[in-house]
C-alpha cells in the first residue's frame, strides 16, 4: 500500500476509466502493478471505476441482455412461475415491481429534499430476477420452467461464471494495489459460490412521478458485498454520491463496452475504510431523447448487476496492509454470515 493517509484533495470526484487489458495481457509485474494502482486509487477516492477491455466478451454481455429483456417481456403470470420467496433469507427468483423497497430500508429519510414524500411512500419502479451458484445449497436457484424461456438458465449461468472470472481478476488487482504480501488473500475466499447475479428492468415511468419523489427507479443505497460489477444499457440515470459532497449525486454515464466496478460495505470494512463503498442510485436519464410524449415517459432501462462476496465463514478482519500505529483497526472481526445478517436486518427488518 502506498500510504494509509486520506487520498489527496486533487483526486477527481468523477469516475476514472481504467484500461484493464494491461492487467490481462501485462508482460510483467510492473505493468500489472500500474493497473492495480489505478484501480485501487479509484476505489479509494471514488469507490467506483469503469473498466474497459475487461476481457468479458461483448457477445456474452449482449446475449445476457437479450435473454434478460425476453424474460422481463413475458406475461406476469409466466414470470411468477419463479417467484422470489417472501423475506430476504432466500434471495432468488423473480420480484415484481414494488416488491423490493430499498426506499423503505437503507435509504436515508434525512437526505431527502424537503417537501418530498417519506421514503416508505415511494413507489419503486423496477423488477428483478436473482440468480446464484447452482451449488449454493442455502439459497437454491428458482428457475422458470425451461419451456417458458428456453436457454434462460444456461445463458445466465454462463454469464454468472464469466463475471466471476472478471471479479477474481479485479480482486487480485486490488490485493496488489493495496499492497497485500499475499496476493491471493482476497481471491482465496471468493470462490464464486456466494455471489449473486441480478437482472434488472426499470419500466417506463412518467418523469413527473420521479421528479415529485412519489416514484423512484432505485433510491440511494450502498452495496453490501466485496465488489459489484455492473453492466448498463445506454439509457442513463445511474448516479453516484460525490465523494466530497454528501447528498450531491454525479452521473455515472454509460461508457460503451465498459464494466462499472464498485466497492461494497464488506470490503470497505475489511480494508479498514481504505477502500470506499459509495452510495448510488438510479434516477431519470439525463438526455432529453430518452423521454416520450407529453408526460415525458422515460425509456425502459436494463442492467446486469453482479454482487461478489466471500465464503460465508470468512472472518472479515482488518487486512494486514490497512492498519498501522497511526491508523489502528477500527472494527471487530466478524464473519461474512454475521455481517450480511446485520445488513439485511437493518435494511429489511427481518434479520435473516
Ligand atoms: O441498475 C443499476 O444501474 C444499479 C443497480 C444497483 O445499484 C443495485 O442493484 O444495487
Ligand atoms: Fe447498488
Tab-separated table of N, CA and C in Angstrom, residues 15-139:
chain	number	residue	atom	x	y	z
A	15	UNK	N	-15.689	9.430	-12.084
A	15	UNK	CA	-15.291	8.022	-12.072
A	15	UNK	C	-14.156	7.784	-13.073
A	16	UNK	N	-13.002	7.320	-12.598
A	16	UNK	CA	-11.884	7.070	-13.523
A	16	UNK	C	-12.181	5.899	-14.466
A	17	UNK	N	-11.577	5.953	-15.653
A	17	UNK	CA	-11.687	4.858	-16.625
A	17	UNK	C	-10.327	4.163	-16.671
A	18	UNK	N	-10.316	2.867	-16.449
A	18	UNK	CA	-9.053	2.122	-16.453
A	18	UNK	C	-9.100	1.053	-17.538
A	19	UNK	N	-8.041	1.028	-18.353
A	19	UNK	CA	-7.928	0.016	-19.412
A	19	UNK	C	-7.379	-1.271	-18.785
A	20	UNK	N	-8.261	-2.272	-18.672
A	20	UNK	CA	-7.879	-3.482	-17.935
A	20	UNK	C	-7.050	-4.444	-18.783
A	21	UNK	N	-6.916	-4.155	-20.093
A	21	UNK	CA	-6.156	-5.091	-20.935
A	21	UNK	C	-4.696	-5.165	-20.470
A	22	UNK	N	-4.253	-4.070	-19.878
A	22	UNK	CA	-2.853	-4.079	-19.419
A	22	UNK	C	-2.676	-4.978	-18.191
A	23	UNK	N	-3.754	-5.251	-17.524
A	23	UNK	CA	-3.687	-6.253	-16.446
A	23	UNK	C	-3.723	-7.649	-17.055
A	24	UNK	N	-4.679	-7.842	-17.973
A	24	UNK	CA	-4.866	-9.185	-18.542
A	24	UNK	C	-3.635	-9.598	-19.355
A	25	UNK	N	-3.119	-8.653	-20.170
A	25	UNK	CA	-2.024	-9.016	-21.074
A	25	UNK	C	-0.678	-8.451	-20.621
A	26	UNK	N	-0.641	-7.875	-19.431
A	26	UNK	CA	0.608	-7.261	-18.946
A	26	UNK	C	1.772	-8.245	-19.028
A	27	UNK	N	2.900	-7.749	-19.539
A	27	UNK	CA	4.033	-8.661	-19.771
A	27	UNK	C	4.766	-8.969	-18.474
A	28	UNK	N	4.688	-8.047	-17.556
A	28	UNK	CA	5.433	-8.275	-16.311
A	28	UNK	C	4.677	-7.670	-15.137
A	29	UNK	N	5.209	-7.920	-13.964
A	29	UNK	CA	4.532	-7.488	-12.740
A	29	UNK	C	4.467	-5.953	-12.663
A	30	UNK	N	5.455	-5.275	-13.242
A	30	UNK	CA	5.460	-3.807	-13.179
A	30	UNK	C	4.261	-3.245	-13.956
A	31	UNK	N	3.983	-3.818	-15.147
A	31	UNK	CA	2.825	-3.388	-15.945
A	31	UNK	C	1.540	-3.593	-15.151
A	32	UNK	N	1.474	-4.761	-14.525
A	32	UNK	CA	0.253	-5.098	-13.789
A	32	UNK	C	0.081	-4.198	-12.571
A	33	UNK	N	1.194	-3.855	-11.970
A	33	UNK	CA	1.137	-3.005	-10.786
A	33	UNK	C	0.579	-1.613	-11.126
A	34	UNK	N	0.898	-1.121	-12.325
A	34	UNK	CA	0.381	0.193	-12.737
A	34	UNK	C	-1.150	0.143	-12.759
A	35	UNK	N	-1.692	-0.901	-13.380
A	35	UNK	CA	-3.156	-1.036	-13.472
A	35	UNK	C	-3.756	-1.246	-12.076
A	36	UNK	N	-3.082	-2.085	-11.294
A	36	UNK	CA	-3.576	-2.374	-9.942
A	36	UNK	C	-3.681	-1.085	-9.131
A	37	UNK	N	-2.683	-0.220	-9.296
A	37	UNK	CA	-2.691	1.044	-8.533
A	37	UNK	C	-3.798	1.968	-9.030
A	38	UNK	N	-4.018	1.985	-10.359
A	38	UNK	CA	-5.082	2.851	-10.892
A	38	UNK	C	-6.438	2.430	-10.325
A	39	UNK	N	-6.677	1.124	-10.325
A	39	UNK	CA	-7.968	0.628	-9.830
A	39	UNK	C	-8.097	0.915	-8.328
A	40	UNK	N	-7.033	0.664	-7.610
A	40	UNK	CA	-7.064	0.861	-6.156
A	40	UNK	C	-7.255	2.340	-5.812
A	41	UNK	N	-6.577	3.228	-6.533
A	41	UNK	CA	-6.749	4.668	-6.277
A	41	UNK	C	-8.199	5.080	-6.521
A	42	UNK	N	-8.783	4.551	-7.612
A	42	UNK	CA	-10.185	4.880	-7.914
A	42	UNK	C	-11.098	4.365	-6.796
A	43	UNK	N	-10.802	3.176	-6.318
A	43	UNK	CA	-11.649	2.585	-5.269
A	43	UNK	C	-11.457	3.286	-3.929
A	44	UNK	N	-10.343	3.935	-3.750
A	44	UNK	CA	-10.112	4.711	-2.527
A	44	UNK	C	-10.795	6.052	-2.589
A	45	UNK	N	-10.660	6.721	-3.729
A	45	UNK	CA	-11.109	8.111	-3.775
A	45	UNK	C	-12.580	8.216	-4.151
A	46	UNK	N	-13.019	7.387	-5.085
A	46	UNK	CA	-14.392	7.500	-5.596
A	46	UNK	C	-15.236	6.288	-5.195
A	47	UNK	N	-14.600	5.134	-5.084
A	47	UNK	CA	-15.354	3.907	-4.783
A	47	UNK	C	-15.912	3.242	-6.025
A	48	UNK	N	-15.750	3.895	-7.161
A	48	UNK	CA	-16.250	3.388	-8.447
A	48	UNK	C	-15.153	3.512	-9.502
A	49	UNK	N	-15.140	2.588	-10.454
A	49	UNK	CA	-14.206	2.684	-11.584
A	49	UNK	C	-14.850	2.023	-12.810
A	50	UNK	N	-14.618	2.596	-13.976
A	50	UNK	CA	-15.036	1.933	-15.221
A	50	UNK	C	-13.861	1.097	-15.704
A	51	UNK	N	-14.105	-0.155	-16.032
A	51	UNK	CA	-13.059	-0.975	-16.652
A	51	UNK	C	-13.398	-1.171	-18.123
A	52	UNK	N	-12.451	-0.783	-18.989
A	52	UNK	CA	-12.625	-1.087	-20.408
A	52	UNK	C	-11.679	-2.239	-20.758
A	53	UNK	N	-11.929	-2.885	-21.875
A	53	UNK	CA	-11.120	-4.047	-22.293
A	53	UNK	C	-10.937	-5.028	-21.128
A	54	UNK	N	-12.068	-5.342	-20.515
A	54	UNK	CA	-12.026	-6.144	-19.278
A	54	UNK	C	-11.975	-7.639	-19.534
A	55	UNK	N	-12.089	-8.047	-20.799
A	55	UNK	CA	-11.916	-9.461	-21.119
A	55	UNK	C	-13.206	-10.277	-21.105
A	56	UNK	N	-14.306	-9.720	-20.579
A	56	UNK	CA	-15.584	-10.452	-20.634
A	56	UNK	C	-16.203	-10.111	-21.995
A	57	UNK	N	-16.437	-11.127	-22.801
A	57	UNK	CA	-16.749	-10.834	-24.204
A	57	UNK	C	-18.073	-10.078	-24.367
A	58	UNK	N	-18.038	-9.112	-25.282
A	58	UNK	CA	-19.227	-8.299	-25.537
A	58	UNK	C	-20.380	-9.179	-26.012
A	59	UNK	N	-20.063	-10.250	-26.754
A	59	UNK	CA	-21.134	-11.161	-27.212
A	59	UNK	C	-21.862	-11.758	-26.007
A	60	UNK	N	-21.092	-12.112	-25.009
A	60	UNK	CA	-21.720	-12.707	-23.819
A	60	UNK	C	-22.583	-11.683	-23.076
A	61	UNK	N	-22.078	-10.474	-22.976
A	61	UNK	CA	-22.866	-9.410	-22.331
A	61	UNK	C	-24.148	-9.190	-23.139
A	62	UNK	N	-24.014	-9.094	-24.462
A	62	UNK	CA	-25.180	-8.821	-25.320
A	62	UNK	C	-26.220	-9.927	-25.214
A	63	UNK	N	-25.750	-11.188	-25.247
A	63	UNK	CA	-26.729	-12.281	-25.213
A	63	UNK	C	-27.433	-12.331	-23.855
A	64	UNK	N	-26.746	-11.897	-22.823
A	64	UNK	CA	-27.391	-11.891	-21.495
A	64	UNK	C	-28.431	-10.767	-21.422
A	65	UNK	N	-28.080	-9.590	-21.965
A	65	UNK	CA	-29.090	-8.518	-22.036
A	65	UNK	C	-30.308	-8.992	-22.843
A	66	UNK	N	-30.047	-9.668	-23.960
A	66	UNK	CA	-31.155	-10.101	-24.827
A	66	UNK	C	-32.089	-11.048	-24.089
A	67	UNK	N	-31.521	-12.041	-23.403
A	67	UNK	CA	-32.391	-13.026	-22.745
A	67	UNK	C	-33.069	-12.396	-21.517
A	68	UNK	N	-32.381	-11.439	-20.907
A	68	UNK	CA	-32.993	-10.741	-19.773
A	68	UNK	C	-34.217	-9.947	-20.250
A	69	UNK	N	-34.064	-9.255	-21.378
A	69	UNK	CA	-35.211	-8.498	-21.931
A	69	UNK	C	-36.357	-9.434	-22.284
A	70	UNK	N	-36.003	-10.592	-22.861
A	70	UNK	CA	-37.060	-11.560	-23.224
A	70	UNK	C	-37.778	-12.033	-21.967
A	71	UNK	N	-37.036	-12.268	-20.917
A	71	UNK	CA	-37.649	-12.736	-19.673
A	71	UNK	C	-38.589	-11.672	-19.104
A	72	UNK	N	-38.126	-10.414	-19.054
A	72	UNK	CA	-38.989	-9.376	-18.471
A	72	UNK	C	-40.210	-9.107	-19.356
A	73	UNK	N	-40.093	-9.427	-20.658
A	73	UNK	CA	-41.227	-9.190	-21.564
A	73	UNK	C	-42.299	-10.287	-21.450
A	74	UNK	N	-42.020	-11.350	-20.709
A	74	UNK	CA	-43.024	-12.414	-20.548
A	74	UNK	C	-44.221	-11.878	-19.758
A	75	UNK	N	-45.390	-12.489	-19.945
A	75	UNK	CA	-46.533	-12.081	-19.113
A	75	UNK	C	-46.221	-12.320	-17.634
A	76	UNK	N	-46.796	-11.480	-16.783
A	76	UNK	CA	-46.521	-11.576	-15.338
A	76	UNK	C	-46.758	-12.993	-14.817
A	77	UNK	N	-47.828	-13.640	-15.330
A	77	UNK	CA	-48.118	-14.985	-14.785
A	77	UNK	C	-46.991	-15.969	-15.112
A	78	UNK	N	-46.302	-15.755	-16.224
A	78	UNK	CA	-45.151	-16.620	-16.537
A	78	UNK	C	-43.984	-16.318	-15.595
A	79	UNK	N	-43.715	-15.020	-15.394
A	79	UNK	CA	-42.591	-14.656	-14.525
A	79	UNK	C	-42.857	-15.141	-13.097
A	80	UNK	N	-44.137	-15.178	-12.731
A	80	UNK	CA	-44.476	-15.613	-11.375
A	80	UNK	C	-44.376	-17.137	-11.197
A	81	UNK	N	-43.925	-17.812	-12.259
A	81	UNK	CA	-43.626	-19.249	-12.098
A	81	UNK	C	-42.288	-19.441	-11.368
A	82	UNK	N	-41.550	-18.342	-11.201
A	82	UNK	CA	-40.268	-18.416	-10.465
A	82	UNK	C	-40.256	-17.313	-9.408
A	83	UNK	N	-41.214	-17.311	-8.490
A	83	UNK	CA	-41.341	-16.149	-7.584
A	83	UNK	C	-40.254	-16.087	-6.526
A	84	UNK	N	-39.754	-14.892	-6.264
A	84	UNK	CA	-38.834	-14.665	-5.143
A	84	UNK	C	-39.616	-14.939	-3.864
A	85	UNK	N	-39.073	-15.793	-2.949
A	85	UNK	CA	-39.811	-16.056	-1.705
A	85	UNK	C	-39.913	-14.784	-0.860
A	86	UNK	N	-40.924	-14.701	0.010
A	86	UNK	CA	-41.027	-13.520	0.883
A	86	UNK	C	-39.806	-13.422	1.810
A	87	UNK	N	-39.459	-12.217	2.262
A	87	UNK	CA	-38.299	-12.023	3.147
A	87	UNK	C	-37.018	-11.951	2.343
A	88	UNK	N	-35.899	-11.890	3.061
A	88	UNK	CA	-34.626	-11.744	2.347
A	88	UNK	C	-33.681	-12.914	2.603
A	89	UNK	N	-34.158	-13.967	3.273
A	89	UNK	CA	-33.279	-15.095	3.580
A	89	UNK	C	-32.912	-15.868	2.314
A	90	UNK	N	-33.827	-15.920	1.400
A	90	UNK	CA	-33.622	-16.686	0.165
A	90	UNK	C	-33.830	-15.712	-0.996
A	91	UNK	N	-32.685	-15.202	-1.495
A	91	UNK	CA	-32.734	-14.093	-2.450
A	91	UNK	C	-32.570	-14.609	-3.876
A	92	UNK	N	-33.582	-15.265	-4.370
A	92	UNK	CA	-33.519	-15.838	-5.718
A	92	UNK	C	-34.879	-15.677	-6.404
A	93	UNK	N	-34.846	-15.711	-7.730
A	93	UNK	CA	-36.090	-15.699	-8.497
A	93	UNK	C	-36.570	-14.299	-8.834
A	94	UNK	N	-37.811	-14.240	-9.293
A	94	UNK	CA	-38.382	-13.009	-9.860
A	94	UNK	C	-39.102	-12.162	-8.816
A	95	UNK	N	-38.814	-10.865	-8.809
A	95	UNK	CA	-39.537	-9.905	-7.956
A	95	UNK	C	-40.252	-8.901	-8.854
A	96	UNK	N	-41.559	-8.800	-8.679
A	96	UNK	CA	-42.362	-7.875	-9.492
A	96	UNK	C	-42.109	-6.436	-9.047
A	97	UNK	N	-42.475	-5.451	-9.879
A	97	UNK	CA	-42.248	-4.054	-9.495
A	97	UNK	C	-42.836	-3.775	-8.108
A	98	UNK	N	-42.041	-3.051	-7.299
A	98	UNK	CA	-42.533	-2.666	-5.967
A	98	UNK	C	-42.241	-3.670	-4.883
A	99	UNK	N	-41.715	-4.865	-5.222
A	99	UNK	CA	-41.531	-5.846	-4.143
A	99	UNK	C	-40.317	-5.571	-3.269
A	100	UNK	N	-39.195	-5.167	-3.865
A	100	UNK	CA	-38.053	-4.851	-3.008
A	100	UNK	C	-38.001	-3.345	-2.827
A	101	UNK	N	-38.232	-2.891	-1.625
A	101	UNK	CA	-38.324	-1.459	-1.395
A	101	UNK	C	-37.061	-0.963	-0.731
A	102	UNK	N	-36.056	-0.657	-1.558
A	102	UNK	CA	-34.831	-0.088	-0.987
A	102	UNK	C	-35.197	1.175	-0.215
A	103	UNK	N	-36.223	1.872	-0.748
A	103	UNK	CA	-36.584	3.158	-0.142
A	103	UNK	C	-37.138	3.001	1.262
A	104	UNK	N	-37.655	1.787	1.578
A	104	UNK	CA	-38.166	1.588	2.932
A	104	UNK	C	-37.042	1.145	3.848
A	105	UNK	N	-35.898	0.855	3.263
A	105	UNK	CA	-34.873	0.231	4.062
A	105	UNK	C	-33.697	1.161	4.305
A	106	UNK	N	-32.627	1.006	3.496
A	106	UNK	CA	-31.436	1.773	3.866
A	106	UNK	C	-31.364	3.151	3.230
A	107	UNK	N	-32.428	3.554	2.567
A	107	UNK	CA	-32.424	4.935	2.092
A	107	UNK	C	-32.620	5.825	3.316
A	108	UNK	N	-32.013	6.965	3.240
A	108	UNK	CA	-31.929	7.802	4.414
A	108	UNK	C	-32.960	8.928	4.297
A	109	UNK	N	-34.000	8.872	5.119
A	109	UNK	CA	-35.051	9.889	5.029
A	109	UNK	C	-34.501	11.303	5.181
A	110	UNK	N	-33.468	11.422	6.057
A	110	UNK	CA	-32.927	12.751	6.328
A	110	UNK	C	-32.304	13.374	5.086
A	111	UNK	N	-31.905	12.511	4.122
A	111	UNK	CA	-31.227	13.055	2.946
A	111	UNK	C	-32.216	13.421	1.840
A	112	UNK	N	-33.507	13.248	2.078
A	112	UNK	CA	-34.482	13.541	1.034
A	112	UNK	C	-34.769	15.047	1.003
A	113	UNK	N	-34.944	15.591	-0.207
A	113	UNK	CA	-35.223	17.020	-0.278
A	113	UNK	C	-36.516	17.356	0.478
A	114	UNK	N	-36.549	18.558	1.062
A	114	UNK	CA	-37.744	18.973	1.803
A	114	UNK	C	-38.961	18.922	0.885
A	115	UNK	N	-40.081	18.518	1.406
A	115	UNK	CA	-41.317	18.523	0.619
A	115	UNK	C	-41.566	17.247	-0.150
A	116	UNK	N	-40.609	16.320	-0.168
A	116	UNK	CA	-40.856	15.061	-0.876
A	116	UNK	C	-41.482	14.057	0.098
A	117	UNK	N	-42.252	13.087	-0.433
A	117	UNK	CA	-42.923	12.151	0.466
A	117	UNK	C	-41.922	11.334	1.265
A	118	UNK	N	-42.328	10.831	2.464
A	118	UNK	CA	-41.408	9.970	3.218
A	118	UNK	C	-41.050	8.747	2.394
A	119	UNK	N	-39.869	8.164	2.666
A	119	UNK	CA	-39.361	7.079	1.829
A	119	UNK	C	-40.368	5.951	1.667
A	120	UNK	N	-41.103	5.618	2.745
A	120	UNK	CA	-41.997	4.465	2.678
A	120	UNK	C	-43.097	4.649	1.638
A	121	UNK	N	-43.393	5.899	1.257
A	121	UNK	CA	-44.482	6.134	0.302
A	121	UNK	C	-43.997	6.083	-1.144
A	122	UNK	N	-42.714	5.919	-1.347
A	122	UNK	CA	-42.166	5.963	-2.701
A	122	UNK	C	-42.431	4.643	-3.428
A	123	UNK	N	-42.954	4.775	-4.647
A	123	UNK	CA	-43.210	3.579	-5.459
A	123	UNK	C	-41.926	3.236	-6.214
A	124	UNK	N	-41.455	1.993	-6.061
A	124	UNK	CA	-40.212	1.631	-6.753
A	124	UNK	C	-40.489	0.976	-8.089
A	125	UNK	N	-40.027	1.645	-9.132
A	125	UNK	CA	-40.358	1.204	-10.484
A	125	UNK	C	-39.258	0.315	-11.035
A	126	UNK	N	-39.197	-0.894	-10.557
A	126	UNK	CA	-38.233	-1.824	-11.142
A	126	UNK	C	-38.693	-3.256	-10.870
A	127	UNK	N	-38.254	-4.166	-11.729
A	127	UNK	CA	-38.473	-5.591	-11.480
A	127	UNK	C	-37.113	-6.273	-11.620
A	128	UNK	N	-36.953	-7.399	-10.930
A	128	UNK	CA	-35.631	-8.028	-10.934
A	128	UNK	C	-35.736	-9.542	-10.904
A	129	UNK	N	-34.625	-10.177	-11.233
A	129	UNK	CA	-34.540	-11.646	-11.173
A	129	UNK	C	-33.157	-11.977	-10.633
A	130	UNK	N	-33.112	-12.718	-9.524
A	130	UNK	CA	-31.846	-13.001	-8.851
A	130	UNK	C	-31.414	-14.444	-9.108
A	131	UNK	N	-30.116	-14.600	-9.366
A	131	UNK	CA	-29.556	-15.921	-9.691
A	131	UNK	C	-28.256	-16.109	-8.905
A	132	UNK	N	-28.070	-17.330	-8.376
A	132	UNK	CA	-26.828	-17.621	-7.655
A	132	UNK	C	-26.121	-18.809	-8.280
A	133	UNK	N	-25.123	-19.315	-7.534
A	133	UNK	CA	-24.420	-20.508	-7.991
A	133	UNK	C	-25.362	-21.704	-7.890
A	134	UNK	N	-25.267	-22.610	-8.860
A	134	UNK	CA	-26.099	-23.814	-8.821
A	134	UNK	C	-25.718	-24.707	-7.636
A	135	UNK	N	-24.527	-24.449	-7.051
A	135	UNK	CA	-24.079	-25.284	-5.926
A	135	UNK	C	-24.335	-24.638	-4.576
A	136	UNK	N	-25.036	-23.537	-4.560
A	136	UNK	CA	-25.335	-22.872	-3.293
A	136	UNK	C	-26.565	-23.536	-2.669
A	137	UNK	N	-26.305	-24.431	-1.687
A	137	UNK	CA	-27.405	-25.211	-1.115
A	137	UNK	C	-28.289	-24.357	-0.207
A	138	UNK	N	-27.718	-23.273	0.355
A	138	UNK	CA	-28.520	-22.444	1.266
A	138	UNK	C	-29.535	-21.599	0.523
A	139	UNK	N	-29.147	-21.183	-0.677
A	139	UNK	CA	-30.073	-20.371	-1.478
A	139	UNK	C	-30.179	-20.968	-2.872
